[in-house]
mmCIF file of C-alpha atoms in Angstrom:
data_model
loop_
_atom_site.group_PDB
_atom_site.id
_atom_site.type_symbol
_atom_site.label_atom_id
_atom_site.label_comp_id
_atom_site.label_asym_id
_atom_site.label_seq_id
_atom_site.Cartn_x
_atom_site.Cartn_y
_atom_site.Cartn_z
ATOM 1 C CA MET J 1 0.000 0.000 0.000
ATOM 2 C CA LEU J 2 2.652 2.567 0.991
ATOM 3 C CA VAL J 3 5.676 1.253 -0.921
ATOM 4 C CA GLY J 4 6.464 3.510 -3.872
ATOM 5 C CA SER J 5 4.183 6.304 -2.686
ATOM 6 C CA ARG J 6 5.167 9.831 -1.641
ATOM 7 C CA LEU J 7 4.825 10.378 2.109
ATOM 8 C CA LEU J 8 4.684 13.811 3.743
ATOM 9 C CA VAL J 9 6.168 13.491 7.247
ATOM 10 C CA GLY J 10 5.953 15.861 10.211
ATOM 11 C CA ILE J 11 7.942 15.136 13.371
ATOM 12 C CA THR J 12 7.777 17.194 16.576
ATOM 13 C CA TYR J 13 10.516 16.619 19.166
ATOM 14 C CA VAL J 14 9.391 17.276 22.764
ATOM 15 C CA ASP J 15 10.887 16.969 26.237
ATOM 16 C CA ALA J 16 9.319 15.225 29.246
ATOM 17 C CA ASP J 17 7.347 18.394 30.066
ATOM 18 C CA GLY J 18 5.859 18.540 26.565
ATOM 19 C CA GLU J 19 7.978 21.522 25.535
ATOM 20 C CA VAL J 20 8.783 21.554 21.828
ATOM 21 C CA LEU J 21 12.518 21.095 21.202
ATOM 22 C CA GLY J 22 12.307 21.124 17.408
ATOM 23 C CA ARG J 23 10.317 20.188 14.336
ATOM 24 C CA GLU J 24 11.128 18.436 11.089
ATOM 25 C CA GLN J 25 9.117 18.115 7.879
ATOM 26 C CA PHE J 26 10.026 16.296 4.698
ATOM 27 C CA CYS J 27 8.492 14.442 1.793
ATOM 28 C CA GLY J 28 10.044 11.267 0.455
ATOM 29 C CA ARG J 29 9.291 8.030 -1.322
ATOM 30 C CA VAL J 30 8.466 4.977 0.802
ATOM 31 C CA VAL J 31 11.020 2.296 -0.072
ATOM 32 C CA GLU J 32 10.139 -0.440 2.426
ATOM 33 C CA VAL J 33 7.448 -1.512 4.875
ATOM 34 C CA GLY J 34 8.149 -4.441 7.136
ATOM 35 C CA GLU J 35 9.149 -5.722 10.572
ATOM 36 C CA GLY J 36 7.223 -2.882 12.236
ATOM 37 C CA VAL J 37 8.895 -0.054 10.299
ATOM 38 C CA VAL J 38 8.298 2.212 7.321
ATOM 39 C CA VAL J 39 11.503 3.317 5.542
ATOM 40 C CA VAL J 40 11.328 6.614 3.662
ATOM 41 C CA ASP J 41 14.005 7.819 1.244
ATOM 42 C CA ARG J 42 14.167 11.454 2.270
ATOM 43 C CA PRO J 43 15.888 14.097 0.176
ATOM 44 C CA GLY J 44 19.259 15.583 1.030
ATOM 45 C CA GLU J 45 22.129 14.167 3.006
ATOM 46 C CA HIS J 46 20.129 12.810 5.950
ATOM 47 C CA GLY J 47 19.742 9.278 4.645
ATOM 48 C CA PRO J 48 16.574 7.229 4.957
ATOM 49 C CA ALA J 49 14.069 7.865 7.745
ATOM 50 C CA VAL J 50 12.754 4.890 9.696
ATOM 51 C CA LEU J 51 9.266 5.376 11.131
ATOM 52 C CA PRO J 52 6.993 3.056 13.124
ATOM 53 C CA ALA J 53 4.528 1.082 10.998
ATOM 54 C CA ASP J 54 1.388 2.021 12.946
ATOM 55 C CA GLU J 55 -1.329 1.808 10.270
ATOM 56 C CA GLU J 56 -3.525 4.355 12.067
ATOM 57 C CA ALA J 57 -0.769 6.984 11.817
ATOM 58 C CA TYR J 58 -0.813 7.072 8.003
ATOM 59 C CA GLU J 59 -3.675 8.752 6.174
ATOM 60 C CA PRO J 60 -4.333 9.680 2.562
ATOM 61 C CA ALA J 61 -3.170 13.242 1.889
ATOM 62 C CA PRO J 62 -5.788 15.671 0.627
ATOM 63 C CA ALA J 63 -4.836 16.921 -2.833
ATOM 64 C CA GLY J 64 -3.100 20.265 -2.722
ATOM 65 C CA THR J 65 0.089 22.201 -2.207
ATOM 66 C CA TYR J 66 2.024 21.957 1.064
ATOM 67 C CA THR J 67 4.857 24.324 2.001
ATOM 68 C CA LEU J 68 7.363 22.849 4.456
ATOM 69 C CA ALA J 69 7.983 25.226 7.350
ATOM 70 C CA GLY J 70 11.693 24.553 7.836
ATOM 71 C CA THR J 71 12.824 24.667 4.221
ATOM 72 C CA GLY J 72 10.113 26.453 2.266
ATOM 73 C CA GLU J 73 10.038 23.477 -0.108
ATOM 74 C CA VAL J 74 6.711 23.165 -1.914
ATOM 75 C CA VAL J 75 5.220 19.666 -2.097
ATOM 76 C CA VAL J 76 2.371 19.089 -4.540
ATOM 77 C CA ASP J 77 -0.128 16.258 -4.083
ATOM 78 C CA PRO J 78 1.716 13.801 -1.815
ATOM 79 C CA ASP J 79 0.005 10.417 -1.512
ATOM 80 C CA TRP J 80 0.053 10.032 2.274
ATOM 81 C CA LEU J 81 0.585 12.085 5.466
ATOM 82 C CA THR J 82 1.921 11.119 8.861
ATOM 83 C CA THR J 83 2.779 13.158 11.955
ATOM 84 C CA TRP J 84 4.715 11.997 14.999
ATOM 85 C CA SER J 85 5.776 13.258 18.418
ATOM 86 C CA VAL J 86 9.162 12.072 19.640
ATOM 87 C CA LEU J 87 9.964 12.320 23.349
ATOM 88 C CA MET J 88 13.623 13.309 23.785
ATOM 89 C CA GLU J 89 15.908 13.388 26.805
ATOM 90 C CA PRO J 90 17.196 16.999 26.697
ATOM 91 C CA GLU J 91 20.616 16.279 28.218
ATOM 92 C CA ASP J 92 21.815 13.757 25.666
ATOM 93 C CA GLY J 93 19.278 13.944 22.828
ATOM 94 C CA GLN J 94 18.275 10.284 23.168
ATOM 95 C CA THR J 95 14.825 9.208 22.046
ATOM 96 C CA LEU J 96 12.647 8.101 24.952
ATOM 97 C CA GLY J 97 9.523 7.267 22.969
ATOM 98 C CA THR J 98 7.664 7.807 19.730
ATOM 99 C CA GLY J 99 3.977 8.075 18.964
ATOM 100 C CA PRO J 100 1.608 9.416 16.356
ATOM 101 C CA GLU J 101 0.436 12.953 16.962
ATOM 102 C CA PRO J 102 -3.220 13.245 17.918
#
C-alpha cells in the first residue's frame, strides 16, 4: 500500500514536560514496509528515515500544495501524510519514545 508512494512526514521533538525542542518536515518516497517499520528515502544528506509502521498513523493526503515550514520546499499532491511526536531526553538527545500525533 505505501511502498512507492510519496509520504509527507511531520515530526515534533518534545521533552518530558511537553515543551517543543524542534520540528522536522520532509516528503520522500516509501522504499520499504516491514518488521514494524516504514523506511522513507528522504531528500538531502540525511539518509533514509525509519518510522513506526502504525497503520492508524498514516492517512491519505488531501490533494493540494504543502509548504514545508523549515525549508520552504513546496510539495504538490503527496500520496500520504503522517505526523509523529518524539519524546527526547534533553541532556543527551536520546529518544525516549515515539507516537503518532493526535
